[in-house]
mmCIF file of C-alpha atoms in Angstrom:
data_model
loop_
_atom_site.group_PDB
_atom_site.id
_atom_site.type_symbol
_atom_site.label_atom_id
_atom_site.label_comp_id
_atom_site.label_asym_id
_atom_site.label_seq_id
_atom_site.Cartn_x
_atom_site.Cartn_y
_atom_site.Cartn_z
ATOM 1 C CA MET A 143 98.713 102.444 107.947
ATOM 2 C CA THR A 144 96.832 100.407 105.264
ATOM 3 C CA ILE A 145 97.384 97.032 104.105
ATOM 4 C CA ILE A 146 95.773 95.815 100.579
ATOM 5 C CA THR A 147 95.919 92.353 99.498
ATOM 6 C CA VAL A 148 95.210 90.849 96.128
ATOM 7 C CA THR A 149 93.749 87.551 95.536
ATOM 8 C CA SER A 150 93.568 86.160 92.408
ATOM 9 C CA HIS A 151 94.380 82.673 90.705
ATOM 10 C CA GLN A 152 97.864 81.547 89.795
ATOM 11 C CA GLY A 153 99.437 83.458 87.171
ATOM 12 C CA ARG A 154 96.327 86.019 86.524
ATOM 13 C CA LEU A 155 99.044 88.807 87.362
ATOM 14 C CA SER A 156 102.023 89.091 85.022
ATOM 15 C CA LEU A 157 105.254 90.511 87.255
ATOM 16 C CA GLU A 158 104.900 94.112 85.467
ATOM 17 C CA GLN A 159 101.172 93.958 86.574
ATOM 18 C CA ARG A 160 102.337 93.302 90.321
ATOM 19 C CA ARG A 161 104.478 96.325 89.829
ATOM 20 C CA GLU A 162 102.055 98.924 88.730
ATOM 21 C CA LEU A 163 99.600 97.336 91.011
ATOM 22 C CA ALA A 164 102.060 97.899 94.078
ATOM 23 C CA ARG A 165 102.461 101.760 93.347
ATOM 24 C CA THR A 166 98.506 102.330 91.920
ATOM 25 C CA LEU A 167 97.052 100.112 94.674
ATOM 26 C CA THR A 168 98.616 102.272 97.020
ATOM 27 C CA ASP A 169 97.714 106.042 95.633
ATOM 28 C CA ALA A 170 93.911 104.378 95.515
ATOM 29 C CA ALA A 171 93.963 104.556 99.191
ATOM 30 C CA LEU A 172 97.030 107.082 99.925
ATOM 31 C CA VAL A 173 95.423 110.040 98.840
ATOM 32 C CA PRO A 174 91.801 109.716 100.381
ATOM 33 C CA GLU A 175 93.102 108.811 103.757
ATOM 34 C CA ILE A 176 96.320 111.435 104.371
ATOM 35 C CA GLY A 177 94.348 113.948 102.121
ATOM 36 C CA HIS A 178 97.065 114.708 99.024
ATOM 37 C CA PRO A 179 99.783 112.913 97.966
ATOM 38 C CA ALA A 180 102.571 112.413 100.072
ATOM 39 C CA PRO A 181 105.586 110.268 99.354
ATOM 40 C CA GLU A 182 107.049 109.878 102.786
ATOM 41 C CA ALA A 183 103.740 108.436 103.890
ATOM 42 C CA ARG A 184 104.091 105.370 101.027
ATOM 43 C CA ILE A 185 106.099 103.638 103.809
ATOM 44 C CA GLY A 186 102.956 103.115 105.711
ATOM 45 C CA PHE A 187 101.070 101.008 102.700
ATOM 46 C CA GLN A 188 101.515 97.425 102.198
ATOM 47 C CA VAL A 189 100.344 95.468 99.152
ATOM 48 C CA HIS A 190 100.705 91.819 98.987
ATOM 49 C CA PHE A 191 99.475 89.483 95.859
ATOM 50 C CA VAL A 192 98.124 86.051 97.012
ATOM 51 C CA GLU A 193 97.859 83.279 94.159
ATOM 52 C CA ARG A 194 95.666 80.822 94.517
ATOM 53 C CA GLU A 195 95.279 77.436 92.100
ATOM 54 C CA PRO A 196 92.045 77.599 90.106
ATOM 55 C CA ASP A 197 91.240 74.244 92.046
ATOM 56 C CA MET A 198 91.164 76.616 95.268
ATOM 57 C CA MET A 199 88.748 78.801 94.251
ATOM 58 C CA ALA A 200 85.107 78.677 93.714
ATOM 59 C CA ILE A 201 82.467 80.700 92.121
ATOM 60 C CA GLY A 202 78.575 80.001 92.437
ATOM 61 C CA GLY A 203 79.547 76.321 94.287
ATOM 62 C CA VAL A 204 81.613 75.496 91.459
ATOM 63 C CA LEU A 205 85.498 75.632 91.422
ATOM 64 C CA VAL A 206 87.098 78.126 89.139
ATOM 65 C CA ALA A 207 89.176 74.893 87.389
ATOM 66 C CA ASP A 208 85.731 73.370 86.699
ATOM 67 C CA GLN A 209 84.376 76.539 84.607
ATOM 68 C CA GLN A 210 84.236 76.732 81.055
ATOM 69 C CA PRO A 211 85.566 79.284 80.743
ATOM 70 C CA PRO A 212 87.343 80.327 83.991
ATOM 71 C CA ALA A 213 86.235 83.338 86.205
ATOM 72 C CA ASP A 214 88.237 85.944 86.452
ATOM 73 C CA VAL A 215 87.805 85.589 90.228
ATOM 74 C CA MET A 216 89.737 88.792 92.326
ATOM 75 C CA VAL A 217 89.369 90.144 95.546
ATOM 76 C CA VAL A 218 90.924 92.901 97.336
ATOM 77 C CA ASP A 219 90.621 93.467 100.732
ATOM 78 C CA ILE A 220 91.858 96.811 102.084
ATOM 79 C CA ALA A 221 92.891 96.900 105.716
ATOM 80 C CA VAL A 222 92.903 100.490 106.894
ATOM 81 C CA MET A 223 93.217 101.896 110.638
ATOM 82 C CA ASP A 224 90.140 103.711 112.157
ATOM 83 C CA GLY A 225 90.506 107.388 110.975
ATOM 84 C CA ASP A 226 88.164 109.798 108.576
ATOM 85 C CA TRP A 227 86.254 106.720 106.706
ATOM 86 C CA THR A 228 83.156 108.604 105.860
ATOM 87 C CA ARG A 229 80.798 106.515 103.161
ATOM 88 C CA GLU A 230 81.970 108.619 100.633
ATOM 89 C CA VAL A 231 85.519 108.508 101.316
ATOM 90 C CA ARG A 232 85.323 104.561 101.068
ATOM 91 C CA ALA A 233 83.739 104.919 98.097
ATOM 92 C CA THR A 234 86.144 106.801 96.996
ATOM 93 C CA VAL A 235 89.143 104.096 97.400
ATOM 94 C CA ILE A 236 87.169 101.595 96.213
ATOM 95 C CA GLN A 237 86.853 103.439 93.081
ATOM 96 C CA ARG A 238 90.128 104.552 92.567
ATOM 97 C CA THR A 239 91.244 100.482 93.199
ATOM 98 C CA PHE A 240 88.576 99.261 90.652
ATOM 99 C CA ALA A 241 89.886 102.062 88.403
ATOM 100 C CA ALA A 242 93.917 100.464 89.084
ATOM 101 C CA LEU A 243 92.935 96.875 88.362
ATOM 102 C CA ILE A 244 91.199 98.095 85.073
ATOM 103 C CA ALA A 245 94.311 100.228 84.273
ATOM 104 C CA ALA A 246 96.750 97.217 85.356
ATOM 105 C CA THR A 247 95.176 94.420 83.773
ATOM 106 C CA GLY A 248 93.870 96.063 80.104
ATOM 107 C CA ALA A 249 90.497 95.253 80.849
ATOM 108 C CA ALA A 250 87.549 96.927 79.156
ATOM 109 C CA GLY A 251 85.527 97.474 82.754
ATOM 110 C CA PRO A 252 85.961 95.327 85.834
ATOM 111 C CA GLU A 253 84.597 91.776 85.626
ATOM 112 C CA PRO A 254 81.393 90.911 88.163
ATOM 113 C CA THR A 255 83.557 88.371 89.536
ATOM 114 C CA TRP A 256 86.150 91.135 90.941
ATOM 115 C CA TRP A 257 85.240 92.041 94.618
ATOM 116 C CA ILE A 258 86.709 94.775 97.268
ATOM 117 C CA ASN A 259 86.705 94.344 100.518
ATOM 118 C CA PHE A 260 87.035 97.712 102.674
ATOM 119 C CA ARG A 261 87.374 97.006 106.300
ATOM 120 C CA ILE A 262 87.964 99.550 109.236
ATOM 121 C CA ILE A 263 90.479 97.908 111.902
ATOM 122 C CA ASP A 264 88.565 99.838 115.262
ATOM 123 C CA GLU A 265 90.903 101.747 117.114
ATOM 124 C CA GLY A 266 93.313 99.885 119.801
ATOM 125 C CA SER A 267 93.234 96.881 116.983
ATOM 126 C CA TRP A 268 96.516 97.848 115.294
ATOM 127 C CA GLY A 269 99.803 96.319 116.215
ATOM 128 C CA SER A 270 103.027 97.938 115.150
ATOM 129 C CA ARG A 271 106.660 98.413 115.966
ATOM 130 C CA GLY A 272 106.538 96.321 119.295
ATOM 131 C CA GLY A 273 102.903 97.634 120.379
ATOM 132 C CA VAL A 274 99.193 98.593 119.641
ATOM 133 C CA LEU A 275 99.592 101.580 117.474
ATOM 134 C CA SER A 276 96.863 104.333 117.023
ATOM 135 C CA ILE A 277 95.992 106.610 114.052
ATOM 136 C CA LEU A 278 96.623 109.216 116.773
ATOM 137 C CA ASP A 279 100.122 108.416 116.663
ATOM 138 C CA LEU A 280 100.669 108.840 113.309
ATOM 139 C CA LEU A 281 99.071 112.421 113.087
ATOM 140 C CA ALA A 282 102.587 114.162 115.003
ATOM 141 C CA SER A 283 104.337 112.637 111.480
ATOM 142 C CA GLY A 284 103.096 115.637 109.686
ATOM 143 C CA VAL A 285 101.966 113.474 106.663
ATOM 144 C CA PHE A 286 97.848 113.861 107.085
ATOM 145 C CA THR A 287 96.744 117.772 105.691
ATOM 146 C CA ASP A 288 95.477 119.875 108.724
ATOM 147 C CA GLU A 289 91.913 119.104 107.455
ATOM 148 C CA LYS A 290 92.049 115.308 107.329
ATOM 149 C CA ALA A 291 94.319 115.056 110.574
ATOM 150 C CA ALA A 292 91.084 117.434 112.054
ATOM 151 C CA ALA A 293 88.475 115.059 111.180
ATOM 152 C CA ILE A 294 90.308 112.111 112.300
ATOM 153 C CA ARG A 295 90.723 113.570 115.471
ATOM 154 C CA ALA A 296 87.388 114.175 115.789
ATOM 155 C CA HIS A 297 85.843 110.966 114.870
ATOM 156 C CA ILE A 298 88.691 109.016 117.192
ATOM 157 C CA SER A 299 86.932 111.297 120.144
ATOM 158 C CA THR A 300 83.349 110.527 118.664
ATOM 159 C CA ALA A 301 83.852 106.856 118.541
ATOM 160 C CA PRO A 302 82.260 104.431 120.656
ATOM 161 C CA GLN A 303 85.243 102.461 122.593
ATOM 162 C CA SER A 304 85.064 99.014 123.351
#
């Protein structure tokens, strides 16, 4: 399960761009997390779009509304359940996320004010379905590749429990 939140200034993304990003940002995290494109796993991925007025964001201590030209601020927060998130896998998700943003916006490349945070929610800290949900509970769904499921089991069994 993954929650992706895209925060940008009011009106930055059109309806069509949000539709494209809903799909491509889901794919950016889904394939590395599950191990393959699994349409039945898509239900476990949410993308939220949050818009802020330019006077509600600042870069370098200056409100975006006061900048000329205004900075193109976008923050993407990716929150995932604890699992097989090696540095390499996280980098893949971040690179795929930047590629999705570039494709949807038509930008020549990522702006220096586009930031991506990748957060791993500790095992035992994800609530869903009326209780605490573990990534181990989801392995029985059959959507994970055998290799990914084994890596997740190995990681969770060796991770320090708090």
